[in-house]
């Protein structure tokens, strides 16, 4: 996927004038917030669980090499093939080689953001391998030929009517007169179509929510059960996961699972939580004959020991974007790459650099709601500020902004001069507004294009305060 | 109590330095005087050092830490002498309380001074309630008011119950909660001019929510957010009065609302 993060402003403008998208976003912004709040309030220990989950991941990241090696050893013992990929290109090659070796014609895919990160879909397509997304949301965006706009709800930007349209266009073998007006109609139709694909597929690819060092297992959580069918009905199962997905023990995975679904969808637990350890054993009735795990670094190990290490705690629950007012305004595609929302505003400059993605950490009011709801307590605003600083230090900030800051600094470090300046500006504004509001102001069109600007109500506090000799009311002498 | 008897009769009166904030200083000085009244009524001796300008947040949030530190140094030095520093803003108080120690963490002189300042800096309303134990005010304000929780105060300083507690004691004022009270209004300092369309979408949604409450007055504790929301409501032709919560709590709610000239024409009750 070619990033468009550098044109975030244009993307956002388009998104704001897209009525369908705005209707979809208006629906999502209420539901997720309410459900997460209810789920969190239901268990008094929720915040303590968040602390535990944070500490556990911090411990894991401090010993990442050890846990990854342990995971590899246990996974191999269970019969897995473990592959290490340092870059996205290496991961793609590993997966394509397996597919070629299996002479795969059809691949089924469960939801995986890592697959998006390494641009796996494009690579499969270029190799002539058909791909069917089995997560309903992913299936919808596949039919619409677009990337997911949210990390747990890929088609959250799509209205029901638009899904119906995509299904009618694609499923031409079905009766034109069929009813598709209810969400359940759409779900059943997708289910019926996907059923056929699961056993037809040569390779099933899934992501992983966790890799468990203690047992060598991979874990996925889903609500549709599509992941289980994807990974058990194809003869070959490939798991693609990034290095920070490892946790020490089963117990640790269940600790994090307690905050994951509650933060994501407000569920206590997802409908399906599936642990996979190795391929089918002789006594098993089903399961894949081959089980591969591709472990991707793609720059993550460079973050260890830096101010961005905390971002590796992310469990991809989506709570930050579900609560982000900027995401609510412009949707996930505006962010221009794989990861949207506040975590995307940190990860995108990490992966692509501030020259490409500098807008994202700037396009935040620092309202702090993302950090407030993050189950792993990732200090997202602090990291965005780091990127603003990097951008400023590299001289990438717009010249007008730099000039403005220089001017402001010059005045704000000289209180007498500052007061003189405010006196003149205040006088001019009051004269222009005659005490009320300005509808237009020079150099402030960003403000006055959309709202009035209140004029000062009088001389500055400092001038009035000095005139009164440092007293609240004029003294009654 | 008469404010102009700053004598040594009551030696335990806490000495409070008022950090006026640049927005209050410039746009709405009466918020500063409301703060002085509330603090004096609660028994404080209030000073407002003349050598204060801004907390440095515009530079800090723009990634210009050097400029931020240059401006913040002025604040650190100007307020070193007080028992407490109080600002009628969660955003500026949050900057000093949360971020100054980080800004000066490698400075052997200013580092400890900044840490000391951070520890004694408070937002006005939470200072009155949490530190001074004020649980009611003598004020009247006729009308249905709704309240927006500004982000920095809410999340950095945990200000939520304090303004509501004091508002409950204002005669004639009825609080009707804003369902999206905890959602950012879209101000965000430079954000609102750097990303004007996104900011506009956020403040438009906020204005709709405010209007839907049916309240005739909107209050909040941060002038940046208030100017943003008032500017939007005014542009939309709304008659909703917008004020800083300190004005109402100090019994100064009869001045023209933000951006308005005339005497307020509030609906009764």
XYZ file of C-alpha atoms in Angstrom:
746
model
C 0.000 0.000 0.000
C 1.452 3.325 -1.070
C 1.243 5.618 1.922
C -0.689 8.863 1.589
C 0.068 10.108 5.091
C 1.915 13.112 3.666
C -1.383 14.356 2.238
C -3.295 13.851 5.454
C -4.886 17.291 5.169
C -6.303 16.569 1.728
C -7.428 13.110 2.834
C -9.157 14.661 5.837
C -10.895 17.293 3.728
C -12.280 14.620 1.433
C -13.383 12.540 4.386
C -15.182 15.497 5.939
C -17.180 16.064 2.780
C -18.044 12.374 2.322
C -21.603 12.083 3.644
C -21.694 8.283 3.749
C -18.461 8.155 5.698
C -19.702 10.817 8.096
C -22.912 8.832 8.739
C -20.881 5.697 9.425
C -18.525 7.547 11.771
C -21.411 9.162 13.641
C -22.727 5.679 14.385
C -19.424 4.201 15.501
C -18.321 6.978 17.799
C -21.107 6.487 20.295
C -21.326 2.693 20.396
C -17.706 1.779 21.084
C -17.321 4.398 23.820
C -20.446 3.366 25.700
C -19.720 -0.349 25.497
C -16.157 0.033 26.716
C -17.261 2.230 29.595
C -19.876 -0.310 30.706
C -17.437 -3.199 30.443
C -14.772 -1.354 32.433
C -17.220 -0.291 35.122
C -18.480 -3.824 35.574
C -15.225 -5.031 37.083
C -13.802 -2.921 39.886
C -10.314 -4.294 39.309
C -10.197 -3.105 35.689
C -7.568 -0.425 36.254
C -5.477 -2.819 38.298
C -5.652 -5.317 35.443
C -4.404 -2.591 33.115
C -1.430 -1.988 35.402
C -0.731 -5.709 35.483
C -0.957 -5.995 31.722
C 1.405 -3.037 31.295
C 3.932 -4.458 33.748
C 3.756 -7.860 32.155
C 4.474 -6.474 28.703
C 7.263 -4.280 30.063
C 8.844 -7.354 31.588
C 8.463 -9.260 28.334
C 9.976 -6.454 26.282
C 12.919 -6.235 28.684
C 13.558 -9.944 28.030
C 12.268 -10.151 24.501
C 15.120 -12.186 23.045
C 14.802 -14.814 25.752
C 11.045 -15.230 25.351
C 11.223 -15.308 21.561
C 13.869 -18.032 21.639
C 11.845 -19.983 24.149
C 8.761 -19.602 21.988
C 10.673 -20.802 18.928
C 11.999 -23.843 20.748
C 8.592 -24.875 22.072
C 6.868 -24.214 18.759
C 9.401 -26.362 16.898
C 8.957 -29.111 19.499
C 5.265 -29.046 18.708
C 6.015 -29.455 15.014
C 5.871 -25.850 13.814
C 8.123 -24.322 11.186
C 9.338 -21.002 12.573
C 10.610 -18.330 10.176
C 12.248 -15.042 11.152
C 11.671 -12.041 8.913
C 13.663 -8.917 9.519
C 11.822 -6.867 6.911
C 8.434 -6.765 5.228
C 10.034 -7.990 1.999
C 11.529 -11.002 3.760
C 8.173 -11.868 5.310
C 6.452 -11.657 1.923
C 9.079 -13.887 0.356
C 8.782 -16.505 3.077
C 5.013 -16.656 2.687
C 5.111 -16.675 -1.101
C 7.714 -19.453 -1.086
C 5.481 -21.603 1.103
C 2.511 -20.896 -1.163
C 4.529 -21.759 -4.270
C 5.837 -24.946 -2.710
C 2.263 -25.965 -1.959
C 1.237 -24.878 -5.462
C -1.435 -22.813 -3.809
C -4.164 -21.378 -5.993
C -6.438 -20.123 -3.265
C -5.531 -18.613 0.070
C -8.031 -17.868 2.811
C -7.065 -15.113 5.203
C -8.175 -14.240 8.691
C -7.794 -10.675 9.907
C -4.175 -9.618 10.231
C -2.789 -6.108 10.466
C 0.706 -7.510 9.945
C -0.439 -8.777 6.555
C -1.445 -5.193 5.765
C 1.869 -3.911 7.092
C 3.875 -6.169 4.786
C 1.492 -5.592 1.851
C 0.838 -9.309 1.564
C -2.358 -8.960 -0.466
C -0.616 -7.177 -3.300
C 2.200 -9.753 -3.242
C -0.232 -12.694 -3.452
C -2.070 -11.026 -6.280
C 1.152 -10.371 -8.191
C 1.932 -14.068 -7.838
C -1.436 -15.045 -9.296
C -2.725 -16.481 -6.043
C -6.402 -15.856 -5.284
C -7.197 -14.584 -1.843
C -10.416 -14.595 0.110
C -10.749 -12.593 3.286
C -12.830 -14.538 5.790
C -13.449 -11.836 8.380
C -16.725 -10.194 7.350
C -15.339 -6.667 7.554
C -12.220 -7.656 5.644
C -14.363 -9.436 3.065
C -16.367 -6.244 2.581
C -13.297 -4.068 2.075
C -11.825 -6.702 -0.243
C -14.927 -6.520 -2.432
C -14.710 -2.728 -2.362
C -11.023 -2.934 -3.249
C -9.878 -0.778 -0.349
C -7.775 -1.257 2.774
C -9.309 -1.635 6.245
C -10.039 1.670 7.979
C -9.881 0.354 11.535
C -7.740 -2.314 13.130
C -10.579 -4.351 14.639
C -13.531 -3.159 12.556
C -12.087 -2.984 9.036
C -15.334 -1.878 7.380
C -16.517 0.508 10.068
C -16.560 3.255 7.442
C -19.025 1.383 5.231
C -22.815 1.810 5.499
C -25.114 -1.213 5.315
C -26.497 0.037 1.992
C -23.003 0.100 0.564
C -22.360 -3.471 1.714
C -25.565 -4.551 -0.016
C -24.405 -2.807 -3.178
C -21.020 -4.560 -3.062
C -22.640 -7.971 -2.483
C -25.097 -7.555 -5.368
C -22.272 -6.534 -7.646
C -20.050 -9.459 -6.651
C -22.450 -12.321 -5.990
C -24.065 -12.328 -9.409
C -24.862 -16.034 -9.250
C -27.481 -15.357 -6.574
C -31.095 -14.352 -7.118
C -31.414 -10.631 -7.851
C -34.666 -10.488 -5.925
C -33.175 -11.777 -2.673
C -33.602 -9.674 0.453
C -30.465 -7.963 1.746
C -32.027 -5.200 3.806
C -31.119 -6.586 7.215
C -27.575 -6.934 8.539
C -28.342 -10.601 9.218
C -29.166 -11.108 5.508
C -25.726 -9.820 4.621
C -24.040 -11.894 7.289
C -25.760 -15.098 6.171
C -24.919 -14.511 2.536
C -21.252 -13.881 3.328
C -21.191 -16.942 5.548
C -22.608 -19.205 2.867
C -20.112 -17.972 0.314
C -17.140 -18.193 2.666
C -18.075 -21.741 3.795
C -17.183 -23.040 0.363
C -13.849 -21.297 0.342
C -12.469 -22.651 3.612
C -12.009 -26.231 2.420
C -11.206 -25.171 -1.129
C -8.216 -23.173 0.095
C -4.699 -24.585 -0.109
C -3.292 -22.249 2.499
C -4.950 -20.460 5.409
C -3.219 -17.356 6.754
C -4.023 -15.811 10.113
C -2.461 -13.257 12.384
C -1.847 -13.811 16.073
C -2.902 -11.880 19.127
C -0.272 -13.663 21.199
C 2.593 -16.080 20.874
C 3.058 -18.018 24.096
C 6.662 -18.780 25.012
C 5.762 -21.425 27.581
C 3.899 -23.639 25.115
C 4.883 -22.472 21.635
C 1.226 -21.701 20.906
C -0.281 -18.917 18.814
C -3.559 -17.340 19.862
C -6.250 -15.591 17.859
C -9.401 -13.906 19.095
C -12.373 -13.475 16.766
C -16.107 -13.018 16.964
C -17.084 -14.820 13.807
C -15.201 -18.085 14.107
C -13.733 -17.430 10.690
C -10.210 -17.652 12.016
C -10.727 -21.218 13.246
C -12.094 -22.365 9.906
C -9.321 -20.539 8.052
C -6.617 -22.245 10.042
C -8.041 -25.753 10.421
C -9.580 -26.502 7.041
C -6.682 -25.586 4.772
C -3.847 -28.117 4.570
C -1.288 -25.452 5.395
C -1.653 -22.828 8.070
C 0.631 -19.794 8.132
C 0.631 -17.519 11.159
C 2.100 -14.097 10.662
C 3.003 -12.245 13.846
C 5.345 -9.494 14.956
C 7.994 -9.955 17.599
C 6.195 -8.047 20.366
C 3.275 -10.479 20.315
C 5.132 -12.917 22.544
C 4.097 -13.319 26.184
C 5.765 -15.649 28.691
C 2.922 -17.932 29.770
C -0.672 -18.995 29.169
C -1.545 -17.239 32.408
C -0.064 -14.003 31.033
C -2.072 -14.304 27.837
C -5.253 -14.699 29.862
C -4.385 -11.649 31.970
C -4.137 -9.539 28.841
C -7.241 -11.150 27.358
C -9.177 -9.769 30.321
C -8.466 -6.203 29.198
C -8.380 -6.814 25.441
C -12.025 -7.464 24.548
C -13.348 -5.093 27.189
C -11.247 -2.284 25.731
C -11.967 -3.208 22.130
C -15.658 -3.980 21.840
C -16.818 -3.875 25.440
C -17.225 -7.645 25.480
C -16.013 -9.601 28.475
C -14.438 -12.006 26.045
C -14.567 -12.450 22.311
C -16.800 -15.232 20.990
C -13.795 -17.310 19.959
C -10.367 -17.464 21.572
C -8.306 -20.111 19.817
C -4.994 -21.575 20.926
C -2.988 -23.379 18.262
C 0.054 -25.498 19.037
C 1.716 -27.132 16.048
C 0.055 -28.891 13.103
C -2.471 -31.728 13.247
C -1.226 -34.658 15.309
C -1.855 -38.249 14.140
C -4.702 -38.670 16.606
C -6.402 -35.367 15.688
C -9.502 -35.565 13.515
C -8.675 -32.376 11.668
C -6.192 -29.545 11.436
C -3.510 -28.446 8.998
C -0.728 -30.780 7.944
C 1.772 -27.942 7.979
C 1.933 -25.137 10.480
C 4.259 -22.201 9.803
C 4.887 -19.168 11.943
C 6.484 -16.096 10.383
C 7.837 -13.707 13.012
C 8.337 -10.186 11.749
C 10.604 -7.511 13.144
C 10.295 -4.713 10.556
C 12.085 -2.147 12.695
C 10.476 -3.001 16.015
C 13.665 -4.134 17.699
C 15.128 -0.698 16.935
C 12.510 0.787 19.273
C 13.725 -1.176 22.263
C 15.444 1.124 24.710
C 14.088 4.257 23.025
C 11.267 6.584 24.063
C 9.059 4.628 21.679
C 9.504 1.225 23.304
C 6.180 1.620 25.115
C 4.394 1.503 21.757
C 5.429 -2.160 21.545
C 3.019 -2.884 24.397
C 0.118 -2.285 22.010
C -2.297 -5.219 21.759
C -4.212 -3.723 18.811
C -7.533 -3.398 20.608
C -8.499 -0.205 18.802
C -9.680 1.623 21.948
C -7.514 4.652 21.138
C -9.161 5.182 17.753
C -12.607 4.341 19.131
C -12.226 7.260 21.531
C -10.305 9.670 19.300
C -12.205 12.805 18.235
C -9.912 13.238 15.250
C -10.528 9.657 14.104
C -14.254 10.255 14.611
C -14.010 13.298 12.358
C -11.943 11.929 9.484
C -12.014 8.104 9.676
C -9.174 5.644 9.326
C -8.305 6.017 5.641
C -7.288 9.652 6.112
C -4.249 8.532 8.083
C -2.909 7.187 4.829
C -1.305 3.926 5.875
C -1.974 0.689 7.755
C -2.509 1.872 11.309
C -4.988 4.709 11.898
C -5.920 6.682 14.984
C -3.586 7.644 17.818
C -1.530 4.447 17.688
C -1.204 5.013 13.938
C -0.012 8.559 14.607
C 2.842 6.985 16.555
C 3.503 3.858 14.469
C 3.315 5.446 11.022
C 6.169 7.925 11.599
C 8.046 5.070 13.259
C 7.789 2.888 10.170
C 7.770 5.537 7.445
C 9.593 8.495 9.031
C 8.413 11.986 9.935
C 8.945 13.314 6.418
C 6.126 11.051 5.181
C 3.979 10.941 8.283
C 4.762 14.169 10.135
C 1.170 15.363 9.942
C -0.192 12.492 11.998
C 1.399 13.316 15.366
C 0.572 16.972 14.724
C -3.094 16.327 14.006
C -3.983 15.845 17.643
C -5.428 18.190 20.227
C -3.575 16.224 22.928
C -6.936 15.652 24.530
C -5.410 12.574 26.155
C -8.444 10.337 25.836
C -6.441 7.681 23.964
C -3.979 7.282 26.799
C -6.848 7.351 29.251
C -8.513 4.296 27.687
C -5.433 2.407 26.473
C -5.448 -0.938 28.304
C -1.661 -1.037 28.112
C -1.307 2.575 29.304
C 0.774 3.644 26.317
C 1.598 7.362 26.641
C 0.441 8.162 23.121
C 0.340 11.984 23.389
C 3.853 12.014 24.825
C 5.100 9.997 21.867
C 3.339 12.275 19.408
C 5.048 15.210 21.101
C 8.391 13.421 20.621
C 7.702 13.262 16.910
C 6.740 16.936 16.838
C 10.056 17.657 18.477
C 11.921 15.481 15.979
C 10.152 17.265 13.142
C 11.017 20.649 14.626
C 14.632 19.681 15.278
C 15.027 18.426 11.718
C 13.689 21.731 10.417
C 10.647 20.074 8.849
C 8.066 22.258 10.613
C 6.460 24.841 8.291
C 8.468 28.101 8.093
C 5.427 30.180 9.109
C 5.069 28.136 12.277
C 8.765 28.505 13.084
C 8.643 32.231 12.489
C 5.563 32.525 14.682
C 7.243 30.604 17.481
C 10.406 32.724 17.254
C 8.344 35.888 17.456
C 6.293 34.537 20.334
C 9.399 33.471 22.207
C 10.997 36.870 21.684
C 7.979 38.630 23.194
C 7.019 36.098 25.847
C 10.470 36.181 27.438
C 10.268 39.984 27.813
C 7.261 40.747 30.009
C 7.351 44.544 29.502
C 7.517 44.228 25.750
C 4.872 41.532 25.877
C 2.508 43.805 27.785
C 3.096 46.598 25.298
C 2.335 44.214 22.447
C -0.859 42.912 24.027
C -1.952 46.488 24.749
C -1.705 47.403 21.064
C -3.317 44.177 19.841
C -6.109 44.410 22.389
C -6.836 48.007 21.479
C -6.957 47.164 17.758
C -9.233 44.191 18.263
C -11.596 46.068 20.522
C -11.772 48.916 18.046
C -12.529 46.550 15.186
C -15.088 44.497 17.113
C -16.615 47.300 19.145
C -16.543 45.065 22.149
C -18.223 41.983 20.721
C -16.814 39.478 18.271
C -14.860 39.619 15.068
C -16.175 37.695 12.095
C -12.903 38.153 10.233
C -9.424 38.813 11.500
C -6.175 39.228 9.588
C -3.765 36.261 9.951
C -6.453 34.283 11.765
C -8.576 32.937 8.952
C -8.036 29.389 10.248
C -10.122 30.516 13.192
C -12.528 33.015 11.674
C -13.419 30.944 8.599
C -15.374 28.743 10.969
C -16.107 30.724 14.109
C -16.280 34.216 15.527
C -13.415 35.561 17.554
C -14.340 37.239 20.806
C -12.636 40.596 21.245
C -10.952 41.413 24.540
C -13.425 42.771 27.074
C -11.119 45.544 28.174
C -7.531 46.355 29.035
C -5.491 43.290 29.980
C -5.671 41.832 33.464
C -2.134 42.950 34.122
C -2.822 46.544 33.092
C -5.973 46.666 35.215
C -4.256 44.942 38.118
C -1.332 47.401 38.049
C -3.657 50.361 37.730
C -5.422 49.213 40.873
C -2.180 48.738 42.716
C -2.506 44.963 42.812
C -6.070 44.894 44.095
C -9.259 43.264 42.905
C -11.463 46.361 42.903
C -10.517 50.020 42.564
C -9.806 51.085 46.109
C -12.545 53.211 47.678
C -10.365 56.058 48.782
C -13.720 40.132 53.333
C -12.349 43.446 52.104
C -9.652 42.646 49.632
C -7.585 45.741 50.150
C -6.560 45.057 53.725
C -3.488 43.065 52.952
C -2.021 43.326 56.402
C -0.232 40.879 58.639
C -3.210 40.249 60.917
C -3.617 36.666 59.733
C -0.158 35.144 59.452
C -1.387 31.733 58.234
C -3.039 33.116 55.126
C -1.525 31.102 52.286
C 0.360 33.250 49.815
C -0.993 32.433 46.398
C 0.612 33.521 43.162
C -2.036 33.900 40.491
C -0.886 32.590 37.130
C -3.339 34.631 35.096
C -2.713 32.767 31.810
C -2.126 34.623 28.572
C -5.648 34.065 27.273
C -7.372 35.398 30.401
C -4.949 38.308 30.550
C -5.714 39.295 26.984
C -9.272 38.226 26.193
C -11.191 38.112 29.453
C -9.442 39.813 32.358
C -12.538 39.519 34.560
C -11.825 35.796 34.888
C -8.608 36.798 36.641
C -10.507 39.093 38.975
C -13.062 36.339 39.618
C -10.175 34.055 40.562
C -8.766 36.704 42.909
C -12.169 37.082 44.586
C -12.659 33.343 45.039
C -9.142 32.935 46.436
C -9.436 35.912 48.768
C -12.859 34.797 49.969
C -11.247 31.475 50.807
C -8.625 33.247 52.909
C -5.676 33.534 50.561
C -3.345 36.450 50.063
C -3.184 36.806 46.306
C -0.471 38.328 44.164
C -0.200 38.358 40.394
C 3.461 38.905 39.469
C 3.843 41.378 36.631
C 6.673 39.453 35.009
C 4.467 36.544 33.877
C 3.413 36.017 30.274
C 2.598 32.496 29.129
C 3.251 28.970 30.392
C 5.110 27.968 27.214
C 2.646 25.400 25.987
C 2.383 26.743 22.415
C 6.074 25.979 21.854
C 6.100 22.799 23.916
C 3.287 21.278 21.893
C 4.875 22.424 18.644
C 8.030 20.464 19.381
C 10.077 23.589 20.141
C 11.310 22.609 23.576
C 14.004 25.288 23.637
C 11.540 28.127 23.262
C 9.187 26.418 25.682
C 11.952 26.195 28.270
C 12.957 29.823 27.699
C 9.428 31.005 28.439
C 8.842 28.482 31.219
C 12.010 29.633 32.969
C 10.352 33.001 33.461
C 7.403 31.316 35.157
C 9.615 29.141 37.338
C 11.499 32.201 38.588
C 8.506 34.535 38.895
C 6.533 32.133 41.084
C 9.266 30.585 43.201
C 8.377 32.626 46.283
C 4.728 31.573 46.736
C 3.148 28.878 48.881
C 0.861 27.982 45.993
C 0.472 28.877 42.351
C -3.051 28.871 40.994
C -4.275 29.244 37.420
C -7.852 29.609 36.188
C -7.064 26.937 33.589
C -6.538 23.187 33.715
C -4.436 23.381 30.592
C -1.845 25.865 31.900
C -1.843 24.392 35.404
C -1.418 20.966 33.815
C 1.510 22.244 31.773
C 3.291 23.474 34.901
C 2.253 20.546 37.075
C 2.819 17.718 34.601
C 5.312 18.915 32.055
C 7.669 21.465 33.640
C 9.615 18.811 35.564
C 10.196 16.960 32.287
C 11.168 20.145 30.471
C 13.894 20.926 33.018
C 14.856 17.429 34.090
C 18.470 17.842 33.003
C 18.948 21.326 34.437
C 20.700 21.243 37.827
C 19.341 24.659 38.883
C 15.959 24.944 37.213
C 15.178 21.230 37.526
C 14.588 21.281 41.293
C 12.879 24.687 41.030
C 10.512 23.355 38.370
C 9.764 20.263 40.439
C 9.004 22.475 43.435
C 6.756 24.696 41.336
C 4.982 21.684 39.844
C 4.186 20.388 43.301
C 2.509 23.600 44.424
C 0.678 24.512 41.213
C -3.065 23.939 40.981
C -6.013 24.697 38.800
C -8.289 27.255 40.487
C -11.484 25.267 41.164
C -9.764 22.079 42.261
C -7.484 24.180 44.491
C -10.480 25.753 46.203
C -12.181 22.385 46.787
C -9.332 19.929 47.278
C -6.714 22.072 49.016
C -8.693 24.805 50.758
C -11.737 22.664 51.512
C -14.218 25.144 50.061
C -17.537 23.365 49.631
C -19.853 26.220 48.690
C -19.826 29.760 47.351
C -22.031 32.784 47.909
C -23.274 33.488 44.415
C -26.441 33.559 42.378
C -27.003 32.856 38.712
C -30.441 32.307 37.225
C -30.492 29.749 34.484
C -29.913 26.252 33.201
C -26.209 25.720 32.784
C -24.304 22.923 31.144
C -20.648 22.127 31.718
C -17.818 21.066 29.419
C -14.899 19.226 31.008
C -11.788 20.595 29.341
C -9.376 17.816 28.466
C -6.219 18.781 30.352
C -8.063 19.505 33.574
C -10.119 16.347 33.290
C -7.359 13.915 32.374
C -4.127 15.441 33.662
C -5.527 16.918 36.858
C -8.650 14.765 37.441
C -10.991 17.749 37.654
C -14.567 16.556 37.353
C -16.517 16.726 40.605
C -15.058 19.975 41.988
C -16.736 22.508 39.663
C -20.022 20.613 39.928
C -19.846 20.651 43.700
C -19.398 24.421 43.818
C -21.959 25.074 41.077
C -24.514 23.176 43.149
C -24.265 25.946 45.748
C -24.952 28.774 43.282
C -28.460 30.026 43.924
C -30.723 29.742 40.892
C -28.336 27.751 38.712
C -29.468 24.341 37.524
C -26.873 22.048 35.993
C -27.943 19.953 33.053
C -25.161 17.562 32.058
C -23.742 17.606 28.559
C -23.610 13.986 27.328
C -20.372 14.578 25.432
C -18.838 16.660 28.245
C -15.619 14.625 28.138
C -15.127 14.866 24.368
C -12.587 17.412 23.166
C -14.106 20.608 21.713
C -11.486 20.775 18.960
C -9.499 23.741 20.257
C -6.159 22.096 20.951
C -4.121 25.318 20.881
C -2.431 25.627 17.496
C -4.377 22.564 16.323
C -7.440 24.680 15.571
C -5.563 26.788 13.045
C -3.241 24.049 11.764
C -6.139 21.690 11.014
C -9.064 24.124 10.785
C -11.463 21.771 8.982
C -11.035 18.970 11.517
C -11.266 21.406 14.402
C -14.398 22.857 12.847
C -16.006 19.427 12.622
C -15.217 18.793 16.280
C -16.522 22.133 17.525
C -19.606 21.884 15.292
C -20.488 18.533 16.843
C -19.842 20.030 20.259
C -22.074 23.027 19.526
C -24.861 20.671 18.415
C -24.537 18.705 21.638
C -24.561 21.887 23.733
C -27.642 23.176 21.944
C -29.385 19.831 22.389
C -29.149 20.108 26.176
C -31.483 23.110 26.076
C -29.227 24.914 28.547
C -28.985 28.687 28.235
C -25.440 28.885 29.567
C -22.291 26.909 28.854
C -19.535 26.909 31.442
C -16.036 25.442 31.479
C -12.771 26.068 33.240
C -10.468 26.853 30.309
C -10.683 30.005 28.237
C -9.200 28.407 25.095
C -12.007 25.884 24.891
C -14.545 28.548 25.844
C -13.419 30.939 23.092
C -13.630 28.077 20.600
C -17.106 26.935 21.608
C -18.405 30.487 22.077
C -17.052 31.455 18.675
C -18.847 28.537 17.039
C -22.124 29.085 18.857
C -21.986 32.775 17.997
C -21.243 32.041 14.335
C -24.259 29.736 14.266
C -26.429 32.503 15.703
C -27.022 30.686 18.975
C -28.094 32.734 21.963
C -26.336 30.453 24.444
C -24.221 32.401 26.913
C -20.684 31.159 27.384
C -18.694 31.970 30.524
C -15.769 30.789 32.550
C -17.025 28.863 35.568
C -15.037 31.129 37.907
C -17.116 34.145 36.831
C -20.329 32.433 37.925
C -18.848 31.061 41.143
C -17.517 34.526 42.036
C -20.922 36.113 41.515
C -19.671 37.907 38.417
C -21.982 36.148 35.982
C -23.841 39.290 35.024
C -21.163 40.682 32.705
C -21.709 40.185 28.968
C -20.969 36.605 27.951
C -17.930 35.717 25.851
C -18.071 37.500 22.513
C -21.211 39.427 23.381
C -21.732 43.121 24.003
C -25.112 43.517 25.577
C -26.337 42.615 28.970
C -27.239 38.925 28.957
C -30.866 38.139 28.231
C -31.084 34.781 29.857
C -34.279 32.864 30.043
C -35.482 32.749 33.593
C -35.269 29.376 35.318
